Coordinates of C-alpha atoms in Angstrom, one line a residue:
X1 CA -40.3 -46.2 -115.8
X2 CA -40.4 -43.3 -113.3
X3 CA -41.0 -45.8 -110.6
X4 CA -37.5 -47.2 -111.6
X5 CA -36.2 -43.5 -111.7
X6 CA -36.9 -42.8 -108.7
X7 CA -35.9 -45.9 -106.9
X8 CA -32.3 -45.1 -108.5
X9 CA -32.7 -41.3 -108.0
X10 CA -33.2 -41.9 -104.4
X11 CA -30.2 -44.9 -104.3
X12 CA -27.8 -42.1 -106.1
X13 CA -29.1 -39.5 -103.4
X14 CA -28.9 -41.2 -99.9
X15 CA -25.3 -42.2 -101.0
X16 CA -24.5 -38.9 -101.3
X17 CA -26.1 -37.3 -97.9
X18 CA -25.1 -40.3 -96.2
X19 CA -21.1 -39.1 -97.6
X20 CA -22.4 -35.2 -96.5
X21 CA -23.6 -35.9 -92.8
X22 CA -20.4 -38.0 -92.5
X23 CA -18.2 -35.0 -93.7
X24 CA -20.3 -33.2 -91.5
X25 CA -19.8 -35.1 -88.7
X26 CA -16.0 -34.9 -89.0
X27 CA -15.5 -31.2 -90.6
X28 CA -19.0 -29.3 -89.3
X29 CA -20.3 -27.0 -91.5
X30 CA -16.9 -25.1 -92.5
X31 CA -18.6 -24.7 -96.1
X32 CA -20.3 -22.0 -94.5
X33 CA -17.7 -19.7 -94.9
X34 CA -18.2 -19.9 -98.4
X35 CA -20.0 -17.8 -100.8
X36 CA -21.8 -18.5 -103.6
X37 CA -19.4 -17.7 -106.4
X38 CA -16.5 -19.9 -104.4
X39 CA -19.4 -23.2 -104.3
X40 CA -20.1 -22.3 -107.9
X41 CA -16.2 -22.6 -108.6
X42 CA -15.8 -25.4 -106.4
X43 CA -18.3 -27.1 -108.9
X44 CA -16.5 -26.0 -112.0
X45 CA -13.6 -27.7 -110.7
X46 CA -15.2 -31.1 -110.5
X47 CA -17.3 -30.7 -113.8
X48 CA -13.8 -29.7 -115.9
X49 CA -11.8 -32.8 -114.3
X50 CA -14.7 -35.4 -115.1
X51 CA -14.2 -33.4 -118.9
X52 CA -10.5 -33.6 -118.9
X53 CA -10.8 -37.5 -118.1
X54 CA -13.2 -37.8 -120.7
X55 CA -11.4 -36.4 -123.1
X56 CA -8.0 -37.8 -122.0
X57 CA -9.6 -41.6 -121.5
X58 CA -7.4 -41.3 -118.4
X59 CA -6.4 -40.0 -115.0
X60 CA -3.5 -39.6 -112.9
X61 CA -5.4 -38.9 -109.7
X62 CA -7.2 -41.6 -108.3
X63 CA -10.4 -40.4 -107.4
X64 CA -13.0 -41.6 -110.0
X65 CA -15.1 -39.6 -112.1
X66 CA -18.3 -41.2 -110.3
X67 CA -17.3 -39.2 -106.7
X68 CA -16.7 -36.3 -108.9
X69 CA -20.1 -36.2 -109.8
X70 CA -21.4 -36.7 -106.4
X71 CA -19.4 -33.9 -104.9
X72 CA -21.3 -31.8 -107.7
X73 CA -24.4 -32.5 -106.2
X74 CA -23.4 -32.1 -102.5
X75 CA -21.7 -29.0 -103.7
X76 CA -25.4 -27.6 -105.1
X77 CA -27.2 -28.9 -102.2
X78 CA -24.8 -26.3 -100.1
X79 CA -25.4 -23.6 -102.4
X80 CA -28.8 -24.3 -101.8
X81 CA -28.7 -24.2 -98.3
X82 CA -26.9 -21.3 -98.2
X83 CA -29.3 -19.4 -100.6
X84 CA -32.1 -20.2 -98.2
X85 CA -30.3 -20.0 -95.0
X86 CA -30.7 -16.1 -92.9
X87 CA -28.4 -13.9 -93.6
X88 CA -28.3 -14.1 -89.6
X89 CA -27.6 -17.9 -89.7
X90 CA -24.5 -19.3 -87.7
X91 CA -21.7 -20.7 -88.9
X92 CA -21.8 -23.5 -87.5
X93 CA -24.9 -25.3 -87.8
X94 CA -26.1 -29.2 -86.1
X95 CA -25.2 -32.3 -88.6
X96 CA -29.2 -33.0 -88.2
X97 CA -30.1 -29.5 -89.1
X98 CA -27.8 -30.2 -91.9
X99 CA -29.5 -33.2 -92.8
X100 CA -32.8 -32.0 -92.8
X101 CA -31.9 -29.0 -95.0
X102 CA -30.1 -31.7 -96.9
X103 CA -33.3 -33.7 -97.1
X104 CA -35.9 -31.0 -98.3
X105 CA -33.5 -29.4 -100.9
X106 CA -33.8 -33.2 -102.4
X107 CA -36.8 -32.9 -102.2
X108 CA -37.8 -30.1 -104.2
X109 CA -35.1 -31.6 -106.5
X110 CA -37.6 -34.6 -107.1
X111 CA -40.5 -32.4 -107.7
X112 CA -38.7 -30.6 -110.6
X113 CA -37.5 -34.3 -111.8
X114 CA -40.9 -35.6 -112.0
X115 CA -42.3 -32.3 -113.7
X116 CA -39.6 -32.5 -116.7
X117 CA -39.9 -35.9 -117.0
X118 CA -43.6 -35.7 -117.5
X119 CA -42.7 -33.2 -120.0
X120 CA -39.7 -34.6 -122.2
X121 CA -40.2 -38.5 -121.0
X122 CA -37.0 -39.6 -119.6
X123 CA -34.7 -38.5 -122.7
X124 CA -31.8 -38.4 -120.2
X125 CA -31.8 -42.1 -120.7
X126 CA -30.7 -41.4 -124.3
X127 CA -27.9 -39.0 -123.5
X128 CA -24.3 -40.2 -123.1
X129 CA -22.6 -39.3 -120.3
X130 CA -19.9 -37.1 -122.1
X131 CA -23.1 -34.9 -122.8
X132 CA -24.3 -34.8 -119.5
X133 CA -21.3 -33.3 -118.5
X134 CA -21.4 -30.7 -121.5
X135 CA -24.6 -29.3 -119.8
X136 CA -23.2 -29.5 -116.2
X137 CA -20.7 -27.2 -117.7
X138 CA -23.1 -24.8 -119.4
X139 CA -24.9 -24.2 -116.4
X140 CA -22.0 -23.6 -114.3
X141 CA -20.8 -20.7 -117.0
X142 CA -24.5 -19.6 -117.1
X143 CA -24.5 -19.6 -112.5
X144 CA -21.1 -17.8 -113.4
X145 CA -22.9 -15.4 -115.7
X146 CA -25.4 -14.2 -113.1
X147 CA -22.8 -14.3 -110.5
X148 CA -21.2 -11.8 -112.1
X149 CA -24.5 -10.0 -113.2
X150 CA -24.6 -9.7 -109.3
X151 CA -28.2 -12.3 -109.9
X152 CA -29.6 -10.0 -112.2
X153 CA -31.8 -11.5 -115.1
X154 CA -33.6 -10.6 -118.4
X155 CA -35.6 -13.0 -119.3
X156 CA -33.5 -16.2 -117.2
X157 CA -34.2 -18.5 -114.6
X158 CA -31.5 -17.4 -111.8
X159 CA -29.0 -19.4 -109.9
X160 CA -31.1 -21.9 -107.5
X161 CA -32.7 -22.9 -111.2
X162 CA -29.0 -24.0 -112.6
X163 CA -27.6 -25.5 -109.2
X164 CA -31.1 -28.2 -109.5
X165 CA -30.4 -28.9 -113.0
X166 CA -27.2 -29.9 -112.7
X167 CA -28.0 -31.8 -109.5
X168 CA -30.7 -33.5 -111.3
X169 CA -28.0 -34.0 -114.1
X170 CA -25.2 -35.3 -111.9
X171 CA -27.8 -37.8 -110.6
X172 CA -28.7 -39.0 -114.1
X173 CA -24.8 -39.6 -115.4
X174 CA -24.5 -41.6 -112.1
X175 CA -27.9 -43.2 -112.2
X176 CA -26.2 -44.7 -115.8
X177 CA -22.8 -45.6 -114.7
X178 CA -24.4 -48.0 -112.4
X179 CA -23.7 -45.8 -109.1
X180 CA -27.1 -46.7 -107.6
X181 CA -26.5 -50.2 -108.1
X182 CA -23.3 -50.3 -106.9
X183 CA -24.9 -49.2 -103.0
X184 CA -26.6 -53.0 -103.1

């Protein structure tokens, strides 16, 4: 089964950069203006329209829940970056730079996917969509949490431990709603 996992993990994900560089290529990196708490709202946005929809059965505005989710993860793969990017970094950086960053962030993404799904199987598999969204939610008020805590923690992961879960979970609720299919 993890074969099949990744195969679709990786369908869900090269949809997504290939939507990023593109953006790239027409905006440049303008996100970099943006500091974490902002890409954390920007991400709250997203996660409380796909809720509202949900719960509504409906929507007025015609973009579909499915790019919602995929701007979630673009939107953590740019936190990530700028997490790990030098304070010293400038603004504007290359759309293959970009990708590459894009690349490894993904990467480390699939090492924590095939970790916790050695550990808890693939119970996301089970999990409706509605609930997958639920977390998404919980992690962002969590990120918001720590935000606020100016990244201070007890006994919690921190922010770059939130941002790849709900990547990872963005990628499962479009993973079931046939988004990796869809690229065929």
């Amino acid at each position: 089964m993890i074969s099949q996992t990744l195969q679709e993990y990786n369908q869900v994900v090269q949809r997504c950069k290939d939507t990023f560089v593109k953006k790239t290529k027409d905006y440049g990196t303008a996100w970099r203006v943006l500091r974490l708490p902002s890409i954390t709202d920007q991400i709250f946005i997203k996660a409380q329209r796909i809720r509202s929809i949900q719960e509504k059965g409906k929507q007025l505005v015609e973009d579909d829940i499915n790019g919602e989710f995929a701007g979630i993860i673009n939107y953590c793969v740019i936190a990530l970056m700028q997490l790990h990017l030098p304070a010293d970094a400038p603004m504007s950086l290359s759309a293959s730079e970009v990708e590459q960053q894009y690349t490894h962030h993904i990467e480390e993404n699939i090492k924590l996917l095939n970790a916790k799904n050695h550990d808890y199987g693939e119970a996301w598999r089970d999990m409706r969509v509605s609930s997958i969204t639920d977390i998404i939610l919980m992690k962002l008020y969590r990120t918001k949490q720590i935000e606020d805590n100016e990244g201070q923690t007890l006994i919690s992961e921190g922010v770059e431990a939130n941002y790849r879960d709900m990547i990872n979970y963005a990628v499962f609720a479009l993973i079931k709603s046939g988004f990796a299919v869809q690229a065929k």
